[in-house]
Short mmCIF file of C-alpha atoms in Angstrom, two decimals:
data_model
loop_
_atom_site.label_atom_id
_atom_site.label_comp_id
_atom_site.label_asym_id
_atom_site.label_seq_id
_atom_site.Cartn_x
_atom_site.Cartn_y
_atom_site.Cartn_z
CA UNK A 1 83.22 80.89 -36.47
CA UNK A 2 81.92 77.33 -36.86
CA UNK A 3 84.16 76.32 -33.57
CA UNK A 4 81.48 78.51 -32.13
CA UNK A 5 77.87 77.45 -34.02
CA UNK A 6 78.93 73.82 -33.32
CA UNK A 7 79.27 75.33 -29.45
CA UNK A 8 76.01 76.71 -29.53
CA UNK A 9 74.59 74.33 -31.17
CA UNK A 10 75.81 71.46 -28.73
CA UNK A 11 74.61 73.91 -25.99
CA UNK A 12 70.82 74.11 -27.17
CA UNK A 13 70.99 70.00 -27.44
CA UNK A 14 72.00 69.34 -24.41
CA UNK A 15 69.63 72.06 -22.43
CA UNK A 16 66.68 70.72 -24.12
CA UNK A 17 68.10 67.03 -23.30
CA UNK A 18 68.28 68.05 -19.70
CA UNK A 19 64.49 69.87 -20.16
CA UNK A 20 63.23 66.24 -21.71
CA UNK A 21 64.85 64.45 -18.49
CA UNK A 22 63.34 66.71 -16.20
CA UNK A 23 60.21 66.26 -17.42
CA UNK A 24 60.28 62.51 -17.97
CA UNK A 25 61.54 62.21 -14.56
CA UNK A 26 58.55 64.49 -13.12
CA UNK A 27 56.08 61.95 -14.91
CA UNK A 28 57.89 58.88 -14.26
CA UNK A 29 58.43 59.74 -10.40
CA UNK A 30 55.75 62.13 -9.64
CA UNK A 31 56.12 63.88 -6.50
CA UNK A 32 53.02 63.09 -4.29
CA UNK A 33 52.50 64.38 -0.47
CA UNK A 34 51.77 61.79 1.92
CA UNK A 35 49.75 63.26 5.12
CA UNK A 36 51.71 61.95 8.11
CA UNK A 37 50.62 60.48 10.90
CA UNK A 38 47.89 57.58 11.47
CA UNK A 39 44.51 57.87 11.40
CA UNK A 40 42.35 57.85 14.49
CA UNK A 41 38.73 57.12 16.19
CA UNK A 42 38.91 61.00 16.42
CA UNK A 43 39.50 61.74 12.71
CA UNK A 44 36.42 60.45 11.98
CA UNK A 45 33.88 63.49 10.44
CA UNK A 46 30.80 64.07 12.52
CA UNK A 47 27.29 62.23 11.57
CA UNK A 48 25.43 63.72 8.82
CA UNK A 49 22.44 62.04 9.86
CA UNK A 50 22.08 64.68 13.07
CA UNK A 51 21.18 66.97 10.42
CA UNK A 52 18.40 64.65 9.06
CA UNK A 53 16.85 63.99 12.59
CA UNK A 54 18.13 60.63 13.34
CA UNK A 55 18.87 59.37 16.87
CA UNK A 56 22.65 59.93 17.79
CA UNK A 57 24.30 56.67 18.98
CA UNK A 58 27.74 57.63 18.93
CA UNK A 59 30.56 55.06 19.96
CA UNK A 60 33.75 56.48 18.71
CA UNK A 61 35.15 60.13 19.02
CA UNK A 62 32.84 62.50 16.81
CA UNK A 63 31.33 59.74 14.62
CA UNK A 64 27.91 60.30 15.87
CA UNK A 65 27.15 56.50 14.57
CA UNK A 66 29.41 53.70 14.52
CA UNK A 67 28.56 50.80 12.30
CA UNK A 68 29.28 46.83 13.88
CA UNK A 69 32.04 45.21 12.55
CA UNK A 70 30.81 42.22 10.58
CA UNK A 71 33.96 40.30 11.39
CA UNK A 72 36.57 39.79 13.89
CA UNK A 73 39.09 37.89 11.76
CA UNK A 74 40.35 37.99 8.75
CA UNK A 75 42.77 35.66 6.16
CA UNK A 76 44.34 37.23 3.99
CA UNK A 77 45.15 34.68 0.77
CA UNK A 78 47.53 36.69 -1.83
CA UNK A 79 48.48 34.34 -4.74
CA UNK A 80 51.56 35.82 -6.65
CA UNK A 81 50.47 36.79 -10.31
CA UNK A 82 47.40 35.24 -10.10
CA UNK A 83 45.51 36.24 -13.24
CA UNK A 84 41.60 36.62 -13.59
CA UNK A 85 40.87 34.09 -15.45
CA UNK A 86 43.04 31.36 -13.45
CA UNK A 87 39.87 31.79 -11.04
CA UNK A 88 37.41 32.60 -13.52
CA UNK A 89 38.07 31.06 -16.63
CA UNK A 90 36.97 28.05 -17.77
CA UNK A 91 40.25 26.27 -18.07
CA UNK A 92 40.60 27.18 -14.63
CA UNK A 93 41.74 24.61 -11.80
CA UNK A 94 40.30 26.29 -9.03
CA UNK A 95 37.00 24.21 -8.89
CA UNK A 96 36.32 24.56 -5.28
CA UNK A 97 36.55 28.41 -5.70
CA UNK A 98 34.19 28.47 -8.65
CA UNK A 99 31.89 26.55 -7.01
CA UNK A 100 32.12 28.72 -3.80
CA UNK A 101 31.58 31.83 -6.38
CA UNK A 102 28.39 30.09 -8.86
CA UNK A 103 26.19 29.27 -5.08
CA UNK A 104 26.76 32.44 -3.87
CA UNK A 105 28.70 31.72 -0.67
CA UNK A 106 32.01 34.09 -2.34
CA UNK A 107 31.49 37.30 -4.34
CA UNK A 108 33.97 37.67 -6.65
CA UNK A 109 36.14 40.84 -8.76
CA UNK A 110 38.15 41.20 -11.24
CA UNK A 111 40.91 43.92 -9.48
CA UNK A 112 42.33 46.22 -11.72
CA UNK A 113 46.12 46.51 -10.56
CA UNK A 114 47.98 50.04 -11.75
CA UNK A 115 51.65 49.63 -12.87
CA UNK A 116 53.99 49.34 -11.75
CA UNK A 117 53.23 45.13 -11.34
CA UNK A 118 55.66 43.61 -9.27
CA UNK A 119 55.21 42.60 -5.70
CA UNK A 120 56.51 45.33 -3.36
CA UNK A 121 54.48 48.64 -4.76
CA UNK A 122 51.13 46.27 -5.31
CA UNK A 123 51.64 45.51 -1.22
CA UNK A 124 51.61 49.19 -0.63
CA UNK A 125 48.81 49.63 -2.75
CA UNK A 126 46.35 46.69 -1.07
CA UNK A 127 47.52 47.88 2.24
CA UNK A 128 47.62 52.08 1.92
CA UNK A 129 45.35 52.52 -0.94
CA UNK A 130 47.71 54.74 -2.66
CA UNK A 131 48.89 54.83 -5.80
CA UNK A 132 53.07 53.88 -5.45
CA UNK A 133 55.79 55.13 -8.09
CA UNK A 134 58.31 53.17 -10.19
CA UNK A 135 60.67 53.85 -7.70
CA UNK A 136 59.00 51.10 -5.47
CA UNK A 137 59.96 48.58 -8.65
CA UNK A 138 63.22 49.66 -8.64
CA UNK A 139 63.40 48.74 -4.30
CA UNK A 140 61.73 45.39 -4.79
CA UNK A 141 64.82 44.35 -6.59
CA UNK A 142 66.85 45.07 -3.61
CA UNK A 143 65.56 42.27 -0.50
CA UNK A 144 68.33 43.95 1.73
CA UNK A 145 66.41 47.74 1.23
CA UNK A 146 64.64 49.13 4.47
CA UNK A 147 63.46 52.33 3.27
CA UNK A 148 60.68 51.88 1.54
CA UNK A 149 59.11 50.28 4.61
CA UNK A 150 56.01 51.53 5.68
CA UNK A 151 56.79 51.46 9.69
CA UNK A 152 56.23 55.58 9.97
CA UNK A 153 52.66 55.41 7.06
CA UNK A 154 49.23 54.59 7.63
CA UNK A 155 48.30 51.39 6.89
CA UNK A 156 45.52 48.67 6.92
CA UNK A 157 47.68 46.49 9.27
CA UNK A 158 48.61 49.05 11.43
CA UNK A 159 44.82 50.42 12.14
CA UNK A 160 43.52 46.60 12.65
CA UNK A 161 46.40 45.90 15.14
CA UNK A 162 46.10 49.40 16.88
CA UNK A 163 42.44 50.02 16.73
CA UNK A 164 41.14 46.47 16.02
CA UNK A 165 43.24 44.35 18.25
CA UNK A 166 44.46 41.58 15.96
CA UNK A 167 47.39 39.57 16.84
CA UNK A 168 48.92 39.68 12.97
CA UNK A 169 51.05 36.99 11.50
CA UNK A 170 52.63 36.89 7.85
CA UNK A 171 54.34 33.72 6.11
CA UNK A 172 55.07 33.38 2.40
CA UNK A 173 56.74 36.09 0.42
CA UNK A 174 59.45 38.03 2.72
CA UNK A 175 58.44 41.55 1.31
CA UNK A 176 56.05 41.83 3.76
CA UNK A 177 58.38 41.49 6.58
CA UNK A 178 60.68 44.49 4.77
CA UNK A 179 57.36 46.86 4.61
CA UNK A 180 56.31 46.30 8.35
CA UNK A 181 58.88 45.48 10.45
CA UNK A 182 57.81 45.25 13.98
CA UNK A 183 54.20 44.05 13.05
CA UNK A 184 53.73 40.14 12.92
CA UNK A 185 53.77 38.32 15.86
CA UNK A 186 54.55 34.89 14.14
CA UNK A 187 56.17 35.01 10.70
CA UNK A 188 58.41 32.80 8.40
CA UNK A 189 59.58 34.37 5.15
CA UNK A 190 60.08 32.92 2.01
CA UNK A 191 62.61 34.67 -0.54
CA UNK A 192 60.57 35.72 -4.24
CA UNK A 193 64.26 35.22 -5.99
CA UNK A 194 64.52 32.13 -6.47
CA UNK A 195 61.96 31.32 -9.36
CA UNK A 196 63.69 27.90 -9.78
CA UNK A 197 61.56 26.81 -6.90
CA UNK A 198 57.62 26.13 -7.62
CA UNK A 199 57.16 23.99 -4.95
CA UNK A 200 58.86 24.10 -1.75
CA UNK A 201 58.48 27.64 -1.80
CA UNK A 202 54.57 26.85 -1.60
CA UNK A 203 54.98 23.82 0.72
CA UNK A 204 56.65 26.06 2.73
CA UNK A 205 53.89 28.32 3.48
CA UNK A 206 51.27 25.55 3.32
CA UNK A 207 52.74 23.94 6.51
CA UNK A 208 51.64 26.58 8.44
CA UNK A 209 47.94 27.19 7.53
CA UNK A 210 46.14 24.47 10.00
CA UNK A 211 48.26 24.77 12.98
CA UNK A 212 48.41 28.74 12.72
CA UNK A 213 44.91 28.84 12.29
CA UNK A 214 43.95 26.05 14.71
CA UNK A 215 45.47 28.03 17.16
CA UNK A 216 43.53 30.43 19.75
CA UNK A 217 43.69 34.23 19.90
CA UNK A 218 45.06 35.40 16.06
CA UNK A 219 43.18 38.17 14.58
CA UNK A 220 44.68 38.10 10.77
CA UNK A 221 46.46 36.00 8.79
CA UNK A 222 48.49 36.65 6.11
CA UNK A 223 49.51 33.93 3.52
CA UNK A 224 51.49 34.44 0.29
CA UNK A 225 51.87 31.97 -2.36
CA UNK A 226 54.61 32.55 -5.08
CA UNK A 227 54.98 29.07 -6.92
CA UNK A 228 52.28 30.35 -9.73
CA UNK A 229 54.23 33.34 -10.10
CA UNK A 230 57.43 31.64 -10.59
CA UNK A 231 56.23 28.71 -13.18
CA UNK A 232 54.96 31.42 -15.15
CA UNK A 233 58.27 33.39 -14.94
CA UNK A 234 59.74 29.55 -16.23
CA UNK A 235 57.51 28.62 -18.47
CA UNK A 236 54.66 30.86 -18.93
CA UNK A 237 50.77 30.89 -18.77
CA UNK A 238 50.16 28.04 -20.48
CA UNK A 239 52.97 25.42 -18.98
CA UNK A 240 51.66 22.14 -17.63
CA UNK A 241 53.16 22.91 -14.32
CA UNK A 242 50.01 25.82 -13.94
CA UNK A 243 46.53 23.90 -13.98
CA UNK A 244 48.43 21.43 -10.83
CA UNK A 245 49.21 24.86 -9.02
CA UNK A 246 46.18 26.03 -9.54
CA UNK A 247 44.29 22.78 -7.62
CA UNK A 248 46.82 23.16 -5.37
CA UNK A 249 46.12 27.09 -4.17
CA UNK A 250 42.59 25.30 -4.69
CA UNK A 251 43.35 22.82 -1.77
CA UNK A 252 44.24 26.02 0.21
CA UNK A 253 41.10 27.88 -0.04
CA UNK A 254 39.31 24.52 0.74
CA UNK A 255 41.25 24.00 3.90
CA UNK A 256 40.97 27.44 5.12
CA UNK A 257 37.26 27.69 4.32
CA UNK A 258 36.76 24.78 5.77
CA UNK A 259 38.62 25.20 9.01
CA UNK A 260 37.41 29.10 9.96
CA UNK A 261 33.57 28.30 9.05
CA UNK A 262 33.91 25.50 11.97
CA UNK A 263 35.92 27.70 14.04
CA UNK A 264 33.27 30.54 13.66
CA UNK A 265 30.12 28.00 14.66
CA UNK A 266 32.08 26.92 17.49
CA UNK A 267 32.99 30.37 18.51
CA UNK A 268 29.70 32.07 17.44
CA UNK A 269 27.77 29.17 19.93
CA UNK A 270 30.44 30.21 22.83
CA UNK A 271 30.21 33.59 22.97
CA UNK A 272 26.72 36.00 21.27
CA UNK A 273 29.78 38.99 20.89
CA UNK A 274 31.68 36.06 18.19
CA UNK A 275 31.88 37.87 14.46
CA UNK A 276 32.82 35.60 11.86
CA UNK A 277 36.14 35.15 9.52
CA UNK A 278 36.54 36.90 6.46
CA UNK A 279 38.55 35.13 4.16
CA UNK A 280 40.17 36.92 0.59
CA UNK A 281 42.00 34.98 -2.25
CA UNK A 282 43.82 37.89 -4.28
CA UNK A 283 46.31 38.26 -6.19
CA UNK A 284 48.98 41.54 -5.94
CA UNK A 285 49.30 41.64 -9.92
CA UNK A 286 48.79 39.39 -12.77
CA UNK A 287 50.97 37.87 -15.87
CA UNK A 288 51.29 38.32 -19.33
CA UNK A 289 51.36 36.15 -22.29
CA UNK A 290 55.24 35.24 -21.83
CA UNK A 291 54.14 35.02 -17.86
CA UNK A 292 56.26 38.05 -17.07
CA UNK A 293 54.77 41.01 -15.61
CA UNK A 294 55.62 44.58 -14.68
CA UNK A 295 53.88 46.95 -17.44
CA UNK A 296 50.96 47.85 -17.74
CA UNK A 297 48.78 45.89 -20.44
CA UNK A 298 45.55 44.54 -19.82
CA UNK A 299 46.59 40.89 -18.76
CA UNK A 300 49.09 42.20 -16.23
CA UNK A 301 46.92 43.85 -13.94
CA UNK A 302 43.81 42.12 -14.15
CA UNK A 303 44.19 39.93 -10.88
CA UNK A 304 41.21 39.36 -8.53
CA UNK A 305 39.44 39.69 -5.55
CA UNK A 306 36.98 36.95 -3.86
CA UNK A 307 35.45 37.39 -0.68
CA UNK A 308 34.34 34.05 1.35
CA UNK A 309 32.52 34.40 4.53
CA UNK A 310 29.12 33.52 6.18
CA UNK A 311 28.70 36.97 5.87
CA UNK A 312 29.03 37.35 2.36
CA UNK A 313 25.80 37.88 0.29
CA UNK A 314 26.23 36.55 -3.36
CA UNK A 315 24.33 35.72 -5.57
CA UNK A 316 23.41 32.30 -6.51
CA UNK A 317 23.77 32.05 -10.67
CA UNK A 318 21.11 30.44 -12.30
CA UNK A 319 23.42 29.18 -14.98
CA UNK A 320 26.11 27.16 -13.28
CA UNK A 321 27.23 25.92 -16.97
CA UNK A 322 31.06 26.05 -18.30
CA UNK A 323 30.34 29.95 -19.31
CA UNK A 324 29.05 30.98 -15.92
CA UNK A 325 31.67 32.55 -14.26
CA UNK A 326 32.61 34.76 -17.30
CA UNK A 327 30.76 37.63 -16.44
CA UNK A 328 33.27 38.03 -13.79
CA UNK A 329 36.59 38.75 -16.29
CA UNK A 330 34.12 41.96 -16.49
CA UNK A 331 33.43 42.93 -13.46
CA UNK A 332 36.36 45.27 -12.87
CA UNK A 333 36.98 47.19 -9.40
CA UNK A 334 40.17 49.15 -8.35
CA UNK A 335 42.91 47.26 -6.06
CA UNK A 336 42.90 50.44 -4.53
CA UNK A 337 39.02 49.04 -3.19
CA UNK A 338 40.55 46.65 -0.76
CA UNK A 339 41.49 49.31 1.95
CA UNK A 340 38.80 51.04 2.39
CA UNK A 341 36.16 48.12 2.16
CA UNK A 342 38.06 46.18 4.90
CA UNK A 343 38.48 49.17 7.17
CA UNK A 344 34.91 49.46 6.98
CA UNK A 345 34.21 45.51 7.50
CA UNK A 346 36.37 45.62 11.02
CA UNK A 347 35.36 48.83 12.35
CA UNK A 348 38.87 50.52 12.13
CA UNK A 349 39.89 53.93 10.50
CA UNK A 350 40.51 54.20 7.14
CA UNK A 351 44.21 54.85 6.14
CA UNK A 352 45.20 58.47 5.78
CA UNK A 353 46.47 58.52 2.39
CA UNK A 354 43.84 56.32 1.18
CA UNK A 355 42.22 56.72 -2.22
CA UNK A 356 39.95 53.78 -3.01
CA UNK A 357 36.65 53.93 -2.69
CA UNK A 358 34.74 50.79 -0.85
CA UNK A 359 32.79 48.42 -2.73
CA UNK A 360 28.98 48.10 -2.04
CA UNK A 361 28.43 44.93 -2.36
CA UNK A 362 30.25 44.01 0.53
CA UNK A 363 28.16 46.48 2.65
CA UNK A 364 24.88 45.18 2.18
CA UNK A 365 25.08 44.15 6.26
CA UNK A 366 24.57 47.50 7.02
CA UNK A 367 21.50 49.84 7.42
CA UNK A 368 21.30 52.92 5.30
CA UNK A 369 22.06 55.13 7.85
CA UNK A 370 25.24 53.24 8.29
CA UNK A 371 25.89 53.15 5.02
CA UNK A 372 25.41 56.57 4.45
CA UNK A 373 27.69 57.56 7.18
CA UNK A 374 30.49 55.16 5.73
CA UNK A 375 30.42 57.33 2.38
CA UNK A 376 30.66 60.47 4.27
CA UNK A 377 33.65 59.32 6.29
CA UNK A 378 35.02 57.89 3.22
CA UNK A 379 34.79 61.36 1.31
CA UNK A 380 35.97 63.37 4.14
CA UNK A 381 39.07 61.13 4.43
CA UNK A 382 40.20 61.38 0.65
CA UNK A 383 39.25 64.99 0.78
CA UNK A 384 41.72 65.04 3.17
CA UNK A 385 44.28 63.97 0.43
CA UNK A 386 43.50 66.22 -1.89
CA UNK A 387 43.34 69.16 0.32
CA UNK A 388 47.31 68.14 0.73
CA UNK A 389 47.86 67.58 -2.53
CA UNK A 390 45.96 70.81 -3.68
CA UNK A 391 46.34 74.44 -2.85
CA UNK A 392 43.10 75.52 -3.95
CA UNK A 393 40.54 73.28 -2.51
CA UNK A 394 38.87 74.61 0.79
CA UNK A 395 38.25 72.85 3.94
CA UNK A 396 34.46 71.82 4.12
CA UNK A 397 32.46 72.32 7.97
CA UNK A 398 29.96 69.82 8.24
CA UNK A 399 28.34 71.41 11.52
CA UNK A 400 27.98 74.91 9.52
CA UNK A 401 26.60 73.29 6.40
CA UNK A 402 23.83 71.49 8.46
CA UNK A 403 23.33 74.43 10.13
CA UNK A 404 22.93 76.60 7.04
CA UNK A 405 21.37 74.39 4.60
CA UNK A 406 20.52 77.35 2.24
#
């Protein structure tokens, strides 16, 4: 008789075990559909505007309007952990930046990273604007794993090489050669293993930026910096190794800055088609205390965005003192921003599975109308995801709704 209650009993423990793992694993690894396929011109929803009596000027597919692109090339500067208040703070080395941010020739953010924070499901997220699982941080242990590539799903790179044009070349961190194989034209990869190395695996990168750049015909470049990442893995946040990094990623942003704005006068002079360069420091995730990272606490994913271009329309502070920048720890926008906002910038689609929404203040270029249409195709284009995510929501017709107001 108790041979058979401890039997039972054992039974009910180790159903509702297998219940709790079930459900742990639905939360942990949440089963999302991704909409296949790439987006295209023809994707785009057709012009609200023809329903409010404005002139059609229609360029692409059913777009009725197609905004400009503001810019033609882009640099892509990701800095491995690189915390907010590296940039902003006031202990910060980055004076150049800072300076670029208090005049108003940079708008900066602070970008609000989602966890998992390591390298590999943060590049899906600037480049897809999903939202990746903790599977992803699992793969970007393994540097010999191919399938979590993103070859066969939408992507930011993918629509400005296919629809924009760009030649595309990568060096720093090698994850990015795992998630897009086929899509640099020039590359050299660095490993993100061995955190011993806070220099060469900098210098390494750093010899390419002025010959890359001075060269004719590239569309984007991508550069990625993991020495800060690695001295705070060593030493943390506070080691006397950071502040020197920090001038030195510094010295980066000076040097590309400096080289694209001459390009872009030069180029701009040559030819009345020229767009300028749009150049972005960022930072995939940030650090905490300890300088680790992978959770989800407030210092780990507050990283940053800042936007330098002759396009960009800051604005000057009046208080350039030691506390002006602070209002920027603040100033919190989704990672998830970047795809959408760049798509936008260059005139490409936006990424099928995309869920960020743009940021404004980078679309101040553009006439209402323009504008307005951007929101629309932005909204039609995550309604998208949510129709394939959800049973219940209904397909919306534009033409029949501006027909039938009422």
């Amino acid at each position: 008789m108790m041979r058979w209650v401890y039997a039972s009993a054992l039974s009910v423990l180790l159903v509702v075990e297998l219940v709790g793992l079930g459900l742990f694993a639905k939360g942990f690894f949440p089963y999302k559909k991704s909409i296949p396929g790439f987006a295209g011109r023809e994707d785009q929803p057709m012009d609200i505007g023809r329903g409010l009596n404005a002139p059609a000027t229609a360029q692409h597919g059913n777009s009725g309007v197609s905004a400009e692109p503001q810019y033609d090339r882009l640099v892509l500067m990701v800095v491995d952990a690189l915390r907010n208040d590296f940039v902003f703070g006031n202990e910060s080395g980055m004076a150049y930046t800072q300076n670029l941010l208090r005049s108003g020739a940079a708008l900066g953010f602070t970008a609000k990273a989602q966890a998992p924070t390591v390298t590999m499901p943060r590049i899906k997220a600037l480049m897809t604007g999903t939202v990746p699982s903790f599977l992803d941080a699992v793969l970007n242990i393994a540097e010999s794993d191919t399938s979590s590539s993103l070859k066969h799903q939408d992507n930011l790179l993918w629509q400005l090489k296919t629809h924009g044009g760009k030649e595309i070349n990568m060096f720093g961190d090698d994850t990015w050669l795992r998630l897009f194989p086929d899509m640099f034209t020039r590359t050299d990869g660095t490993s993100s293993f061995y955190v011993a190395d806070t220099v060469e695996v900098d210098t390494n990168v750093t010899r390419h930026v002025r010959p890359e750049l001075e060269r004719d015909g590239w569309g984007v470049v991508v550069l990625h910096y993991l020495g800060l990442d690695h001295i705070g893995h060593l030493a943390g946040p506070k080691s006397p190794l950071m502040r020197p990094k920090q001038r030195e990623m510094d010295d980066i942003v000076r040097t590309v800055h400096e080289i694209v704005a001459d390009q872009d006068r030069k180029r701009m002079a040559a030819d009345a088609r020229a767009k300028s360069t749009l150049v972005v420091l960022l930072g995939d995730h940030a650090m905490n205390e300890i300088g680790n990272h992978g959770g989800n606490s407030q210092l780990e994913t507050s990283t940053v965005f800042v936007f330098i271009g002759s396009g960009i329309a800051g604005q000057p502070m009046a208080d350039r003192g030691r506390n002006a920048l602070s209002k920027l720890l603040a100033s919190n926008v989704q990672q998830s921003s970047l795809v959408s906002t760049l798509a936008l910038l260059f005139g490409v689609p936006i990424p099928k599975n995309n869920l960020g929404l743009p940021l404004p203040e980078l679309l101040g270029g553009y006439s209402d109308r323009e504008r307005l249409h951007m929101l629309q195709t932005v909204s039609a284009q995550i309604y998208g995801v949510v129709c394939a995510n959800e049973n219940s929501a209904v397909a919306v017709d534009l033409e029949q709704i501006i027909a039938n107001p009422a």
